[in-house]
């Protein structure tokens, strides 16, 4: 089916998050100017759009308000797609709580939606992860639910309305971080990155508004692979940026719905890996590539010693030619002791 409804409203999303005076538990939505100027919504969530580390020591009640919004957004240069989102961007807002917190989730479905939606948090211990309690038809509020965050970790959330794969592939996924007591070790910068796939009727690279293909979705044959919702979204303006000498952390998750990521940063080594986003196990040290399944996540820490542009990829590298690439731009003084390119050799006669 062809879908042409252009929803450009990026109206301030009621993302009111009360965190007992400790700031927002959810990343804020920002409407990038460049995309607005072009008349098409930018659905890419900036990798820097995440709440700060929690510095309190006692559990609290945290309110999370989600709104499901369907909107046409930019998938690639000259290419648009009718996304289904949490709060207007992909991935949905990152929620950040502390172990022991009670999380009150309310969810509404935008009146311009065509589909019912809900949300299933993997951090929930309880039926459907909240899926039944958050079910909402277009224009309706869901009942909502509360849960106690029992286990630290970085957890995926996603829409769980059948066909679930359909809702996820259209952009309905995000993550919630449940910090352990005492939090994670401090780093200089943190980033929020999620991988997903889109299944379009038209081949990769086609211009115009693309249609979804349920057939390709069923066959697990995506046309596009994306970080944060769109082809090569995390390059240029939305690249990850840092300085030589800094430590960074990437909260990396896979919405999928179907493909496992072999996440790798070209030219770097992960110093610390919280594999499968287990924050209570001993982390792995010095890892080249990590495997992250759909509906799973990992946390990786890197020290940056050498300036340059490092490329985030899935090392199943055919996917790099279908939109999957991001940049980590590191600025600062050269460090020839660790890396230097040799001078061009004199031509021999
Ligand atoms: Cu949905």
GROMACS .gro file of C-alpha atoms and ligand atoms in nm, residues 68 70 84 86 115-118 159-161 167-168 172, ligand 1:
model
   15
   68UNK     CA    1   0.358   0.702   1.955
   70UNK     CA    2   0.367   0.803   1.280
   84UNK     CA    3   0.630   0.470   1.332
   86UNK     CA    4   0.817   0.672   2.003
  115UNK     CA    5  -0.226   0.187   1.388
  116UNK     CA    6  -0.267   0.086   1.752
  117UNK     CA    7   0.063   0.080   1.944
  118UNK     CA    8   0.201  -0.016   2.284
  159UNK     CA    9   0.618  -0.179   2.036
  160UNK     CA   10   0.467  -0.526   2.071
  161UNK     CA   11   0.149  -0.498   1.865
  167UNK     CA   12   0.611  -0.224   1.420
  168UNK     CA   13   0.977  -0.262   1.516
  172UNK     CA   14   0.940   0.148   1.726
  350LIG    CU1   15   0.340  -0.007   1.719
   0.00000   0.00000   0.00000
